[in-house]
Coordinates of C-alpha atoms in Angstrom, one line a residue:
X1 CA -0.1 -0.1 -0.1
X2 CA 1.3 3.4 -0.7
X3 CA 1.5 5.9 2.0
X4 CA 0.2 9.0 2.5
X5 CA 3.6 10.6 2.4
X6 CA 4.2 8.9 -0.9
X7 CA 0.8 9.8 -2.5
X8 CA 1.4 13.1 -2.4
X9 CA 4.8 13.8 -3.7
X10 CA 3.3 10.6 -6.7
X11 CA 0.5 13.4 -7.1
X12 CA 3.0 16.1 -7.8
X13 CA 2.4 18.4 -5.6
X14 CA 4.1 20.8 -3.7
X15 CA 2.1 20.7 -0.5
X16 CA 3.5 18.5 1.8
X17 CA -0.2 15.7 3.4
X18 CA -1.2 17.0 6.8
X19 CA 0.2 20.6 6.2
X20 CA -1.3 23.3 8.8
X21 CA -0.7 26.1 8.8
X22 CA -1.6 29.2 11.0
X23 CA -2.8 32.7 10.2
X24 CA -3.2 36.0 12.1
X25 CA -6.9 36.9 11.7
X26 CA -7.9 40.5 11.4
X27 CA -11.9 40.9 10.2
X28 CA -12.4 44.9 9.5
X29 CA -8.8 45.5 11.1
X30 CA -9.5 43.8 14.8
X31 CA -7.9 40.5 15.5
X32 CA -10.3 38.0 15.9
X33 CA -8.0 35.2 16.4
X34 CA -6.8 32.4 14.5
X35 CA -7.3 30.8 11.1
X36 CA -5.5 27.0 10.1
X37 CA -6.0 26.2 7.8
X38 CA -5.3 22.4 6.8
X39 CA -4.6 19.5 3.5
X40 CA -5.8 16.2 3.9
X41 CA -5.2 13.8 1.4
X42 CA -8.5 11.6 0.4
X43 CA -9.0 8.4 -2.2
X44 CA -8.2 10.1 -5.9
X45 CA -8.6 14.8 -4.2
X46 CA -7.7 16.1 -1.4
X47 CA -9.7 17.8 1.7
X48 CA -9.3 21.1 2.5
X49 CA -10.4 22.4 5.7
X50 CA -10.2 25.8 7.7
X51 CA -11.2 27.5 11.1
X52 CA -11.3 30.2 12.5
X53 CA -10.5 30.1 16.9
X54 CA -11.9 32.9 18.1
X55 CA -10.6 35.5 20.2
X56 CA -11.0 38.3 22.5
X57 CA -13.9 39.9 22.0
X58 CA -14.8 38.2 18.2
X59 CA -15.5 35.3 21.0
X60 CA -18.0 36.8 22.9
X61 CA -19.6 37.5 20.7
X62 CA -20.0 35.2 18.5
X63 CA -17.8 35.2 15.6
X64 CA -17.2 32.4 14.1
X65 CA -15.8 31.0 10.6
X66 CA -15.9 27.3 9.1
X67 CA -15.0 25.6 5.4
X68 CA -15.0 22.5 4.2
X69 CA -13.6 22.0 0.6
X70 CA -12.9 18.2 -1.9
X71 CA -11.1 18.1 -4.5
X72 CA -10.7 15.2 -6.9
X73 CA -7.8 14.3 -8.6
X74 CA -8.4 17.7 -11.2
X75 CA -8.3 19.4 -8.5
X76 CA -11.5 21.0 -9.2
X77 CA -13.9 21.3 -6.2
X78 CA -16.7 17.7 -5.8
X79 CA -18.7 19.2 -2.4
X80 CA -18.0 22.7 -0.2
X81 CA -19.3 23.8 2.9
X82 CA -18.2 27.7 4.7
X83 CA -20.2 28.1 7.8
X84 CA -19.9 32.3 8.9
X85 CA -21.2 34.0 12.0
X86 CA -20.7 37.8 12.1
X87 CA -22.4 40.0 16.0
X88 CA -25.3 40.5 15.6
X89 CA -26.2 39.4 11.9
X90 CA -26.4 35.5 13.0
X91 CA -25.1 32.4 10.6
X92 CA -25.1 32.9 6.4
X93 CA -24.3 28.5 5.6
X94 CA -23.0 27.4 1.9
X95 CA -23.5 24.4 0.5
X96 CA -22.3 23.3 -2.7
X97 CA -21.4 20.2 -5.2
X98 CA -20.6 19.4 -8.1
X99 CA -22.7 15.7 -10.2
X100 CA -23.0 15.2 -13.4
X101 CA -24.8 17.7 -14.5
X102 CA -22.9 20.6 -13.3
X103 CA -22.7 22.2 -9.5
X104 CA -25.6 24.0 -7.6
X105 CA -25.1 25.5 -4.0
X106 CA -27.4 26.2 -2.0
X107 CA -27.4 29.2 0.6
X108 CA -28.8 29.6 4.3
X109 CA -29.6 32.8 5.3
X110 CA -29.0 33.9 8.4
X111 CA -33.1 35.2 9.0
X112 CA -33.5 31.4 7.8
X113 CA -34.5 32.1 4.6
X114 CA -32.9 29.5 1.4
X115 CA -32.3 30.6 -2.0
X116 CA -29.9 28.2 -4.5
X117 CA -28.4 28.2 -7.9
X118 CA -27.4 26.4 -10.0
X119 CA -24.4 25.8 -13.1
X120 CA -23.8 23.3 -16.2
X121 CA -20.1 24.2 -15.3
X122 CA -17.6 21.0 -13.5
X123 CA -13.9 23.1 -13.4
X124 CA -14.8 24.9 -10.5
X125 CA -12.9 25.8 -7.4
X126 CA -14.4 27.5 -4.0
X127 CA -12.4 29.9 -2.9
X128 CA -10.1 28.0 -0.2
X129 CA -9.6 25.0 -2.9
X130 CA -8.3 28.0 -4.9
X131 CA -5.5 28.4 -2.8
X132 CA -4.9 25.3 -3.7
X133 CA -4.7 25.6 -7.0
X134 CA -2.6 28.8 -7.5
X135 CA 0.5 27.1 -5.6
X136 CA -0.2 23.8 -8.2
X137 CA -0.8 25.8 -11.6
X138 CA 0.6 29.3 -10.9
X139 CA -0.3 30.2 -14.1
X140 CA -3.7 29.8 -14.2
X141 CA -5.8 33.0 -14.6
X142 CA -9.1 32.9 -15.4
X143 CA -11.3 31.3 -13.0
X144 CA -14.6 30.1 -11.9
X145 CA -15.8 30.3 -8.0
X146 CA -18.3 29.2 -5.9
X147 CA -19.4 33.0 -4.3
X148 CA -22.7 33.1 -2.7
X149 CA -25.6 34.8 -5.2
X150 CA -24.7 32.9 -7.9
X151 CA -21.1 31.2 -10.3
X152 CA -18.7 33.8 -10.1
X153 CA -16.3 33.5 -13.3
X154 CA -13.0 36.4 -14.1
X155 CA -9.8 36.4 -14.9
X156 CA -7.3 36.7 -12.0
X157 CA -5.0 39.6 -12.1
X158 CA -1.2 39.0 -10.9
X159 CA 0.3 40.5 -8.3
X160 CA 4.3 41.4 -6.9
X161 CA 5.1 43.0 -3.9
X162 CA 8.7 42.6 -3.4
X163 CA 9.5 38.5 -2.7
X164 CA 6.2 37.7 -2.7
X165 CA 3.8 37.0 -5.4
X166 CA -0.3 37.6 -5.5
X167 CA -3.5 37.1 -7.6
X168 CA -6.2 39.2 -7.9
X169 CA -10.1 38.0 -7.6
X170 CA -12.1 41.1 -7.7
X171 CA -16.2 40.8 -8.7
X172 CA -19.4 42.9 -8.1
X173 CA -19.3 42.4 -4.1
X174 CA -16.7 39.6 -4.1
X175 CA -12.9 40.4 -3.2
X176 CA -9.9 37.4 -3.2
X177 CA -6.4 38.1 -2.6
X178 CA -3.8 35.3 -2.6
X179 CA -0.1 35.9 -1.6
X180 CA 3.0 33.0 -2.2
X181 CA 5.8 33.4 -1.5
X182 CA 8.4 32.4 -4.7
X183 CA 9.9 29.6 -2.7
X184 CA 9.0 25.3 -3.3
X185 CA 6.0 24.6 -1.9
X186 CA 4.8 27.9 -2.7
X187 CA 3.4 28.8 0.5
X188 CA 0.5 30.8 1.4
X189 CA 1.8 34.3 3.1
X190 CA -1.0 36.3 2.9
X191 CA -5.0 35.4 2.4
X192 CA -7.7 38.8 2.3
X193 CA -11.0 37.9 1.6
X194 CA -14.0 41.0 1.2
X195 CA -18.3 41.1 0.4
X196 CA -20.8 42.4 2.5
X197 CA -19.7 41.0 5.5
X198 CA -16.5 43.5 5.7
X199 CA -13.0 42.6 4.9
X200 CA -11.4 39.2 6.3
X201 CA -7.2 39.6 6.8
X202 CA -4.9 36.5 7.3
X203 CA -1.2 36.5 8.1
X204 CA 1.2 34.0 7.8
X205 CA 2.3 33.3 11.5
X206 CA 3.8 28.9 11.9
X207 CA 3.4 26.5 9.3
X208 CA 3.3 24.2 11.9
X209 CA 3.3 21.0 9.0

């Protein structure tokens, strides 16, 4: 049986099986805790997880963020789940699935209202999977991304700051930035997410593994 470490190597990815990245997280300029990003192999693919460990006022007010992405051998999203809870607003849940006919998503809003959308595309990336996809395919410029109201499509803008290489995806009310070290692992050192819930910035603190 091929070990997980050898499987990761065989797939030719720049990150190791079980990689755990830890970030300092700011929301609207306030420190809200630490963000954990992990990668684990699955049969024929990967599972990526994102989890916020809130601290201080954010913990008292109930701010939380968690997400899980499962990708196949093509590294496009098969399943995606995200739950985001904000003080004085409530929780928003996003559930995405890919199938033979394309993909679909269910959004549960803070007031309990449910909305859905469908697309015939299956070469789709959620915002968590996109972080890893760009580590593997840094030449990527056009993407289709899972978003709340609908599938978001567009071009990635390449960025550079000192030795760091980055990408920006901005469409209507969604903003994503990912910055990487120019090394063999292409470690993501800074992540930015912005939309109607405000601006979230994550800065790498340590590489646990």
